[in-house]
Amino acid sequence: MMILVTGGAGYIGSHTCIALLEAGHTVIVADNLCNSKVETIDKIKQITNREIIFYHIDVTDQTAVDTIFLNHSIDGIIHFAALKAVGESVEEPLNYYCNNIVGTLILAKACEKFGVKRFVFSSSATVYGENEVPFVETMKLQPTTNPYGETKAMSERILTDIAKVNQEFSVSILRYFNPVGAHESGLIGEVPNGIPSNLMPYVTQVAKGKIKHLRVFGDDYSTLDGTGIRDYIHVMDLAEGHVAALNKLKAGVHVYNLGTGEGTSVLELIKAFEKANGVEIPFEIVDRRQGDIAECYADVSKAKQELNWTVKRGLVEMCRDAWRFEKNYRASDMLIKH
Ligand code: NAD
Ligand code: UFG
């Protein structure tokens, strides 16, 4: 199939491009590069030895989006393009609503106009809010505490309403848990802007000596060791989940959790990283971070049964691949500067 991947130069999008190309699909990427670099497209070509068509466009620009559909016979869309920093979304709600909601609307309109029936949407476990773990797709969603989360919940509702009246529209809503790690080549991975706010990129920068120590946000949660529990998933497993979702698309809206189904505490993740990579991660316990929940992990039985998808990689691979990319990326970064 010919698949339009919006946000395909970004972290999850780039890994999904690899999985799509390896599964034999043709890939068109649309990205405005607001949080990524065009070099990533070359790295994807290098890894897969396949071509990619790249459009440097903003998905909120209807004319630019229409041009892609006029130029190519698109079979389906995977819509990653969005702003994703939770804290920033509280500071700049208008930017987040405009970018994330308008992007979804413009792409859904293009589907209607050009008769495209397949749509895969990047959602987040954040839409569950503070629910009972494990999170199941049928749960009543709780209000999210930030505009970013709201854009995901709203986009889910928009796509659901469209599919109600357009009977042939097939939508797969994928709720990601905590994507970490990198492609095993070490050529592409997560490149956060400035000081990372997520745990794994922070840990890799501490390992590198770029940051002195990790701050563990709270050890007084009612969890096994008192630190927050999350469902970390290797980004290549997540990428392969998109190929599975695309292959199994059926009319209507179908929601799937993409996670491992297992919770890992912050302290467990630190230990796993140290063991996998033979490095030390100094840390100190500080106060809880505002807005954090104690536990977040998925019930993954629906994705297993209906998509015939399950994760292949564990914590060791997540930690090893994240570290390999961090070392490679910084090294090549320095080479470019000299
Ligand atoms: P990312 O920032 O690395 O990738 C997003 C890409 O979209 C970037 O390349 C950016 O340049 C592009 N983009 C943003 N707005 C655009 C626009 N208007 N037009 C064109 N391109 C645009 O983020 P990611 O981690 O790869 O996340 C991908 C998707 O997954 C997002 O929708 C995000 O909300 C969702 N998600 C991510 C996580 C996570 O922890 N990384 C968790 C749950 C859901
Ligand atoms: N943590 C620390 N120190 C840090 C960073 C994080 O102790 O420096 C802890 C957090 O308190 C939490 C865990 O590590 O217990 C994971 O935190 P992350 O920031 O890596 O991830 P979150 O679960 O808070 O949020 C992520 C994405 C959100 C998404 C959510 C659910 O950043 O966008 O997963 O999918 F909504």
Coordinates of N, CA and C in Angstrom, one line a residue, residues 49-140:
N49 N 17.5 0.6 2.7 CA 17.9 0.6 1.3 C 16.7 0.7 0.4
R50 N 15.7 1.6 0.9 CA 14.5 1.8 0.1 C 14.3 3.3 0.0
E51 N 13.6 3.8 -1.0 CA 13.3 5.2 -1.2 C 12.1 5.6 -0.4
I52 N 12.1 6.9 -0.1 CA 10.9 7.5 0.6 C 10.6 8.8 -0.1
I53 N 9.4 9.1 -0.2 CA 9.0 10.4 -0.8 C 8.8 11.4 0.3
F54 N 9.5 12.5 0.3 CA 9.4 13.5 1.5 C 8.7 14.8 1.1
Y55 N 7.7 15.2 1.8 CA 7.1 16.6 1.6 C 7.4 17.4 2.9
H56 N 8.1 18.5 2.7 CA 8.3 19.4 3.8 C 7.1 20.3 3.9
I57 N 6.0 19.9 4.6 CA 4.8 20.7 4.6 C 4.2 20.6 6.1
D58 N 3.3 21.6 6.3 CA 2.6 21.6 7.6 C 1.2 20.9 7.3
V59 N 0.9 20.0 8.2 CA -0.4 19.3 7.9 C -1.6 20.2 8.2
T60 N -1.4 21.3 8.8 CA -2.6 22.2 9.0 C -2.8 23.1 7.8
D61 N -1.9 22.9 6.7 CA -2.1 23.7 5.5 C -2.8 22.8 4.5
Q62 N -4.1 23.1 4.3 CA -5.0 22.3 3.5 C -4.5 22.2 2.1
T63 N -4.1 23.3 1.5 CA -3.6 23.2 0.1 C -2.4 22.3 -0.1
A64 N -1.5 22.4 0.9 CA -0.3 21.6 0.8 C -0.7 20.1 1.0
V65 N -1.6 19.8 1.9 CA -2.0 18.4 2.1 C -2.7 17.9 0.8
D66 N -3.6 18.7 0.3 CA -4.3 18.3 -1.0 C -3.4 18.0 -2.1
T67 N -2.3 18.7 -2.2 CA -1.3 18.5 -3.2 C -0.8 17.1 -3.2
I68 N -0.5 16.6 -2.0 CA 0.0 15.2 -1.8 C -1.0 14.2 -2.4
F69 N -2.3 14.4 -2.0 CA -3.3 13.5 -2.5 C -3.5 13.6 -4.0
L70 N -3.3 14.8 -4.5 CA -3.5 14.9 -6.0 C -2.3 14.3 -6.7
N71 N -1.1 14.3 -6.1 CA 0.1 13.7 -6.7 C 0.2 12.2 -6.6
H72 N -0.4 11.7 -5.6 CA -0.3 10.2 -5.3 C -1.6 9.6 -5.0
S73 N -1.7 8.3 -5.3 CA -2.9 7.5 -5.0 C -2.7 6.9 -3.6
I74 N -3.1 7.7 -2.6 CA -2.8 7.2 -1.2 C -3.8 6.2 -0.7
D75 N -3.3 5.1 -0.1 CA -4.2 4.0 0.4 C -4.6 4.2 1.8
G76 N -3.7 4.9 2.6 CA -4.0 5.1 4.0 C -3.1 6.1 4.6
I77 N -3.5 6.6 5.8 CA -2.7 7.6 6.5 C -2.3 7.1 7.9
I78 N -1.1 7.3 8.3 CA -0.8 7.1 9.7 C -0.4 8.5 10.2
H79 N -1.2 9.0 11.2 CA -1.1 10.5 11.5 C -0.4 10.6 12.9
F80 N 0.9 10.9 12.8 CA 1.8 11.1 14.0 C 1.9 12.6 14.3
A81 N 1.9 13.4 13.2 CA 2.3 14.8 13.4 C 1.5 15.5 14.5
A82 N 2.2 15.9 15.5 CA 1.6 16.7 16.6 C 2.7 17.2 17.5
L83 N 2.3 18.2 18.3 CA 3.2 18.7 19.3 C 2.9 17.9 20.5
K84 N 3.9 17.6 21.3 CA 3.7 16.5 22.4 C 4.3 16.8 23.8
A85 N 4.8 18.1 24.0 CA 5.3 18.3 25.3 C 4.2 18.8 26.3
V86 N 4.0 18.0 27.3 CA 2.9 18.2 28.2 C 3.0 19.6 28.9
G87 N 4.2 19.9 29.4 CA 4.4 21.2 30.1 C 4.2 22.4 29.2
E88 N 4.8 22.3 28.0 CA 4.6 23.3 27.0 C 3.2 23.6 26.6
S89 N 2.4 22.5 26.6 CA 1.0 22.6 26.2 C 0.2 23.4 27.2
V90 N 0.6 23.4 28.5 CA 0.0 24.2 29.5 C 0.3 25.7 29.3
E91 N 1.6 25.9 28.9 CA 2.0 27.3 28.6 C 1.4 27.9 27.3
E92 N 1.3 27.0 26.3 CA 0.9 27.5 25.0 C -0.3 26.7 24.5
P93 N -1.5 26.8 25.2 CA -2.6 25.9 24.8 C -3.1 26.1 23.4
L94 N -3.1 27.4 23.0 CA -3.6 27.7 21.6 C -2.8 27.0 20.5
N95 N -1.5 27.1 20.7 CA -0.6 26.4 19.7 C -0.9 24.9 19.6
Y96 N -1.1 24.3 20.8 CA -1.4 22.9 20.8 C -2.7 22.5 20.2
Y97 N -3.8 23.3 20.6 CA -5.1 23.0 20.0 C -5.0 23.2 18.4
C98 N -4.4 24.4 18.0 CA -4.4 24.7 16.6 C -3.6 23.6 15.8
N99 N -2.5 23.3 16.3 CA -1.6 22.3 15.6 C -2.3 20.9 15.6
N100 N -2.6 20.4 16.7 CA -3.0 19.0 16.9 C -4.4 18.8 16.4
I101 N -5.3 19.7 16.7 CA -6.7 19.5 16.3 C -6.9 19.8 14.8
V102 N -6.4 20.9 14.3 CA -6.5 21.3 12.9 C -5.9 20.3 12.0
G103 N -4.7 19.8 12.4 CA -4.0 18.8 11.6 C -4.9 17.6 11.4
T104 N -5.5 17.1 12.5 CA -6.4 15.9 12.4 C -7.6 16.3 11.5
L105 N -8.2 17.5 11.6 CA -9.3 17.8 10.8 C -9.0 17.9 9.3
I106 N -7.9 18.5 9.0 CA -7.5 18.7 7.6 C -7.2 17.3 7.0
L107 N -6.6 16.4 7.7 CA -6.3 15.1 7.1 C -7.6 14.3 7.0
A108 N -8.5 14.4 8.0 CA -9.8 13.7 7.8 C -10.6 14.2 6.6
K109 N -10.5 15.6 6.4 CA -11.2 16.2 5.3 C -10.6 15.6 4.0
A110 N -9.3 15.5 3.9 CA -8.6 15.0 2.7 C -9.1 13.6 2.5
C111 N -9.2 12.8 3.5 CA -9.7 11.4 3.3 C -11.0 11.4 2.7
E112 N -11.9 12.3 3.2 CA -13.3 12.3 2.6 C -13.2 12.8 1.1
K113 N -12.4 13.8 0.9 CA -12.4 14.4 -0.5 C -11.8 13.5 -1.5
F114 N -10.8 12.7 -1.0 CA -10.0 11.9 -2.0 C -10.4 10.4 -1.8
G115 N -11.4 10.1 -1.0 CA -11.9 8.7 -0.9 C -10.9 7.8 -0.2
V116 N -10.1 8.3 0.7 CA -9.1 7.4 1.4 C -9.8 6.8 2.7
K117 N -9.8 5.5 2.8 CA -10.6 4.9 3.8 C -9.8 4.4 5.1
R118 N -8.5 4.5 5.0 CA -7.7 3.9 6.1 C -7.0 5.0 6.9
F119 N -7.2 5.0 8.2 CA -6.7 6.1 9.0 C -6.2 5.5 10.4
V120 N -4.9 5.7 10.6 CA -4.4 5.2 11.9 C -3.9 6.4 12.7
F121 N -4.4 6.5 13.9 CA -4.1 7.7 14.7 C -3.3 7.5 16.0
S122 N -2.3 8.3 16.2 CA -1.4 8.3 17.4 C -2.1 8.9 18.6
S123 N -2.6 8.0 19.5 CA -3.2 8.6 20.7 C -2.2 8.2 21.8
S124 N -2.7 8.4 23.0 CA -1.8 8.3 24.2 C -2.5 7.7 25.4
A125 N -1.8 7.0 26.2 CA -2.4 6.5 27.4 C -2.8 7.6 28.4
T126 N -2.4 8.8 28.1 CA -2.8 9.9 28.9 C -4.3 10.2 28.9
V127 N -5.0 9.7 27.8 CA -6.4 9.9 27.8 C -7.2 9.1 28.9
Y128 N -6.5 8.1 29.5 CA -7.1 7.3 30.6 C -7.2 8.1 31.9
G129 N -6.3 9.1 32.0 CA -6.3 9.9 33.2 C -5.9 9.0 34.4
E130 N -6.5 9.3 35.5 CA -6.2 8.5 36.7 C -7.3 7.4 36.9
N131 N -7.1 6.3 36.1 CA -8.0 5.2 36.2 C -7.4 4.0 36.9
E132 N -8.1 2.9 37.1 CA -7.6 1.7 37.7 C -6.6 1.0 36.7
V133 N -5.5 0.6 37.2 CA -4.6 -0.2 36.3 C -5.0 -1.7 36.4
P134 N -4.8 -2.5 35.3 CA -4.3 -2.0 34.0 C -5.4 -1.3 33.2
F135 N -5.0 -0.4 32.3 CA -6.0 0.4 31.5 C -6.5 -0.5 30.4
V136 N -7.8 -0.5 30.3 CA -8.5 -1.3 29.3 C -9.2 -0.3 28.3
E137 N -9.2 -0.7 27.0 CA -9.8 0.2 26.0 C -11.2 0.6 26.3
T138 N -12.0 -0.2 27.0 CA -13.4 0.0 27.3 C -13.7 1.0 28.5
M139 N -12.6 1.4 29.1 CA -12.8 2.2 30.3 C -13.3 3.6 30.0
K140 N -14.1 4.1 30.9 CA -14.6 5.5 30.8 C -13.4 6.4 30.9

